[in-house]
């Protein structure tokens, strides 16, 4: 498997965007996957991802087929 490298602050930016739009795009999903596979993320970041995934499961956040949301 190829190594996954996250940009600093990428998880916080992803969480903020999804919280604001209530939608997860394809790019967001790849970011979530990369973050989950990154073993070096902090417990705080992992907790944020867990809350995001719970919101997805409960239907509070929609899954979009768009590549990204550009304003």
Short mmCIF file of N, CA and C in Angstrom, two decimals:
data_model
loop_
_atom_site.label_atom_id
_atom_site.label_comp_id
_atom_site.label_asym_id
_atom_site.label_seq_id
_atom_site.Cartn_x
_atom_site.Cartn_y
_atom_site.Cartn_z
N UNK A 1 0.84 -1.18 0.00
CA UNK A 1 0.00 0.00 0.00
C UNK A 1 0.89 1.24 0.00
N UNK A 2 0.41 2.28 -0.65
CA UNK A 2 1.16 3.52 -0.73
C UNK A 2 1.06 4.29 0.59
N UNK A 3 2.13 4.98 0.97
CA UNK A 3 2.06 5.76 2.21
C UNK A 3 1.08 6.92 2.07
N UNK A 4 0.42 7.25 3.15
CA UNK A 4 -0.56 8.33 3.17
C UNK A 4 0.04 9.48 3.96
N UNK A 5 0.09 10.66 3.34
CA UNK A 5 0.63 11.84 4.01
C UNK A 5 -0.45 12.92 4.05
N UNK A 6 -0.84 13.31 5.24
CA UNK A 6 -1.81 14.37 5.40
C UNK A 6 -1.11 15.71 5.55
N UNK A 7 -1.72 16.75 5.03
CA UNK A 7 -1.20 18.09 5.24
C UNK A 7 -1.51 18.52 6.67
N UNK A 8 -0.63 19.29 7.28
CA UNK A 8 -0.92 19.77 8.64
C UNK A 8 -2.22 20.57 8.66
N UNK A 9 -3.08 20.27 9.59
CA UNK A 9 -4.35 20.96 9.71
C UNK A 9 -5.45 20.46 8.79
N UNK A 10 -5.15 19.43 8.00
CA UNK A 10 -6.13 18.92 7.02
C UNK A 10 -7.37 18.35 7.70
N UNK A 11 -7.19 17.65 8.79
CA UNK A 11 -8.34 17.04 9.47
C UNK A 11 -9.25 18.12 10.04
N UNK A 12 -8.67 19.12 10.69
CA UNK A 12 -9.48 20.20 11.25
C UNK A 12 -10.23 20.96 10.16
N UNK A 13 -9.58 21.18 9.03
CA UNK A 13 -10.22 21.87 7.90
C UNK A 13 -11.36 21.02 7.34
N UNK A 14 -11.13 19.74 7.23
CA UNK A 14 -12.16 18.82 6.73
C UNK A 14 -13.37 18.82 7.65
N UNK A 15 -13.13 18.72 8.95
CA UNK A 15 -14.22 18.71 9.94
C UNK A 15 -14.99 20.03 9.87
N UNK A 16 -14.28 21.15 9.77
CA UNK A 16 -14.94 22.46 9.71
C UNK A 16 -15.80 22.59 8.47
N UNK A 17 -15.30 22.14 7.33
CA UNK A 17 -16.06 22.23 6.08
C UNK A 17 -17.32 21.37 6.13
N UNK A 18 -17.17 20.14 6.59
CA UNK A 18 -18.32 19.23 6.66
C UNK A 18 -19.35 19.75 7.67
N UNK A 19 -18.89 20.28 8.78
CA UNK A 19 -19.80 20.84 9.78
C UNK A 19 -20.58 22.02 9.21
N UNK A 20 -19.92 22.82 8.39
CA UNK A 20 -20.54 24.00 7.80
C UNK A 20 -21.55 23.64 6.71
N UNK A 21 -21.20 22.66 5.86
CA UNK A 21 -22.04 22.32 4.71
C UNK A 21 -23.02 21.18 4.96
N UNK A 22 -22.76 20.38 5.98
CA UNK A 22 -23.56 19.18 6.27
C UNK A 22 -23.54 18.19 5.11
N UNK A 23 -22.46 18.22 4.33
CA UNK A 23 -22.29 17.29 3.21
C UNK A 23 -20.85 16.81 3.15
N UNK A 24 -20.69 15.57 2.70
CA UNK A 24 -19.36 14.99 2.51
C UNK A 24 -19.20 14.70 1.02
N UNK A 25 -18.21 15.34 0.40
CA UNK A 25 -17.95 15.13 -1.02
C UNK A 25 -17.00 13.96 -1.21
N UNK A 26 -16.73 13.62 -2.47
CA UNK A 26 -15.78 12.55 -2.76
C UNK A 26 -14.40 12.91 -2.21
N UNK A 27 -13.99 14.16 -2.39
CA UNK A 27 -12.69 14.59 -1.87
C UNK A 27 -12.64 14.47 -0.35
N UNK A 28 -13.74 14.82 0.30
CA UNK A 28 -13.81 14.69 1.76
C UNK A 28 -13.67 13.23 2.18
N UNK A 29 -14.33 12.34 1.43
CA UNK A 29 -14.27 10.91 1.77
C UNK A 29 -12.85 10.38 1.64
N UNK A 30 -12.13 10.81 0.60
CA UNK A 30 -10.73 10.40 0.48
C UNK A 30 -9.89 10.96 1.62
N UNK A 31 -10.20 12.19 2.04
CA UNK A 31 -9.49 12.77 3.17
C UNK A 31 -9.77 12.01 4.46
N UNK A 32 -11.02 11.60 4.66
CA UNK A 32 -11.38 10.82 5.84
C UNK A 32 -10.65 9.49 5.82
N UNK A 33 -10.62 8.84 4.64
CA UNK A 33 -9.92 7.56 4.52
C UNK A 33 -8.43 7.72 4.85
N UNK A 34 -7.81 8.77 4.29
CA UNK A 34 -6.39 9.00 4.55
C UNK A 34 -6.14 9.25 6.03
N UNK A 35 -7.02 10.01 6.66
CA UNK A 35 -6.86 10.30 8.08
C UNK A 35 -7.00 9.05 8.93
N UNK A 36 -7.96 8.20 8.58
CA UNK A 36 -8.15 6.96 9.34
C UNK A 36 -6.94 6.05 9.22
N UNK A 37 -6.34 6.03 8.02
CA UNK A 37 -5.17 5.17 7.80
C UNK A 37 -3.89 5.74 8.40
N UNK A 38 -3.88 7.02 8.73
CA UNK A 38 -2.70 7.66 9.31
C UNK A 38 -2.62 7.34 10.80
N UNK A 39 -1.64 6.56 11.17
CA UNK A 39 -1.50 6.14 12.57
C UNK A 39 -0.92 7.22 13.47
N UNK A 40 -0.47 8.33 12.88
CA UNK A 40 0.19 9.36 13.69
C UNK A 40 -0.75 10.50 14.10
N UNK A 41 -2.05 10.40 13.78
CA UNK A 41 -2.94 11.50 14.17
C UNK A 41 -3.20 11.45 15.68
N UNK A 42 -3.52 12.60 16.23
CA UNK A 42 -3.71 12.70 17.68
C UNK A 42 -5.05 12.08 18.09
N UNK A 43 -5.18 11.84 19.38
CA UNK A 43 -6.43 11.30 19.92
C UNK A 43 -7.58 12.28 19.69
N UNK A 44 -7.29 13.57 19.79
CA UNK A 44 -8.31 14.59 19.55
C UNK A 44 -8.82 14.52 18.11
N UNK A 45 -7.89 14.39 17.15
CA UNK A 45 -8.28 14.28 15.75
C UNK A 45 -9.05 12.99 15.50
N UNK A 46 -8.62 11.90 16.10
CA UNK A 46 -9.32 10.62 15.94
C UNK A 46 -10.74 10.72 16.51
N UNK A 47 -10.88 11.39 17.65
CA UNK A 47 -12.21 11.60 18.24
C UNK A 47 -13.10 12.44 17.33
N UNK A 48 -12.53 13.46 16.70
CA UNK A 48 -13.30 14.28 15.77
C UNK A 48 -13.77 13.46 14.58
N UNK A 49 -12.90 12.60 14.07
CA UNK A 49 -13.28 11.73 12.96
C UNK A 49 -14.37 10.75 13.38
N UNK A 50 -14.26 10.22 14.58
CA UNK A 50 -15.29 9.30 15.10
C UNK A 50 -16.65 10.00 15.17
N UNK A 51 -16.67 11.24 15.66
CA UNK A 51 -17.93 11.99 15.74
C UNK A 51 -18.49 12.26 14.34
N UNK A 52 -17.60 12.57 13.40
CA UNK A 52 -18.03 12.81 12.02
C UNK A 52 -18.66 11.55 11.42
N UNK A 53 -18.04 10.42 11.64
CA UNK A 53 -18.56 9.16 11.11
C UNK A 53 -19.89 8.80 11.77
N UNK A 54 -20.01 9.04 13.07
CA UNK A 54 -21.29 8.80 13.75
C UNK A 54 -22.40 9.68 13.16
N UNK A 55 -22.07 10.92 12.85
CA UNK A 55 -23.05 11.82 12.23
C UNK A 55 -23.47 11.32 10.85
N UNK A 56 -22.52 10.76 10.11
CA UNK A 56 -22.85 10.17 8.81
C UNK A 56 -23.80 8.99 8.97
N UNK A 57 -23.49 8.12 9.92
CA UNK A 57 -24.31 6.93 10.15
C UNK A 57 -25.73 7.32 10.57
N UNK A 58 -25.84 8.36 11.39
CA UNK A 58 -27.15 8.79 11.89
C UNK A 58 -27.92 9.63 10.88
N UNK A 59 -27.30 9.96 9.75
CA UNK A 59 -27.98 10.72 8.70
C UNK A 59 -27.96 12.22 8.89
N UNK A 60 -27.18 12.72 9.81
CA UNK A 60 -27.10 14.16 10.03
C UNK A 60 -26.28 14.86 8.94
N UNK A 61 -25.45 14.08 8.26
CA UNK A 61 -24.61 14.60 7.19
C UNK A 61 -24.93 13.81 5.93
N UNK A 62 -25.10 14.52 4.81
CA UNK A 62 -25.41 13.88 3.54
C UNK A 62 -24.13 13.51 2.81
N UNK A 63 -24.20 12.43 2.03
CA UNK A 63 -23.08 12.03 1.18
C UNK A 63 -23.37 12.55 -0.21
N UNK A 64 -22.43 13.33 -0.76
CA UNK A 64 -22.59 13.94 -2.07
C UNK A 64 -21.67 13.26 -3.08
N UNK A 65 -22.14 13.13 -4.32
CA UNK A 65 -21.30 12.56 -5.37
C UNK A 65 -20.42 13.61 -6.04
N UNK A 66 -20.52 14.86 -5.61
CA UNK A 66 -19.67 15.92 -6.15
C UNK A 66 -18.23 15.67 -5.74
N UNK A 67 -17.30 16.09 -6.60
CA UNK A 67 -15.89 15.94 -6.27
C UNK A 67 -15.52 16.85 -5.10
N UNK A 68 -15.98 18.10 -5.16
CA UNK A 68 -15.73 19.02 -4.06
C UNK A 68 -16.77 20.14 -4.10
N UNK A 69 -16.84 20.87 -3.02
CA UNK A 69 -17.74 22.02 -2.94
C UNK A 69 -16.88 23.26 -3.03
N UNK A 70 -17.02 23.98 -4.14
CA UNK A 70 -16.23 25.18 -4.34
C UNK A 70 -17.18 26.37 -4.32
N UNK A 71 -16.88 27.32 -3.46
CA UNK A 71 -17.74 28.50 -3.35
C UNK A 71 -17.24 29.59 -4.25
#
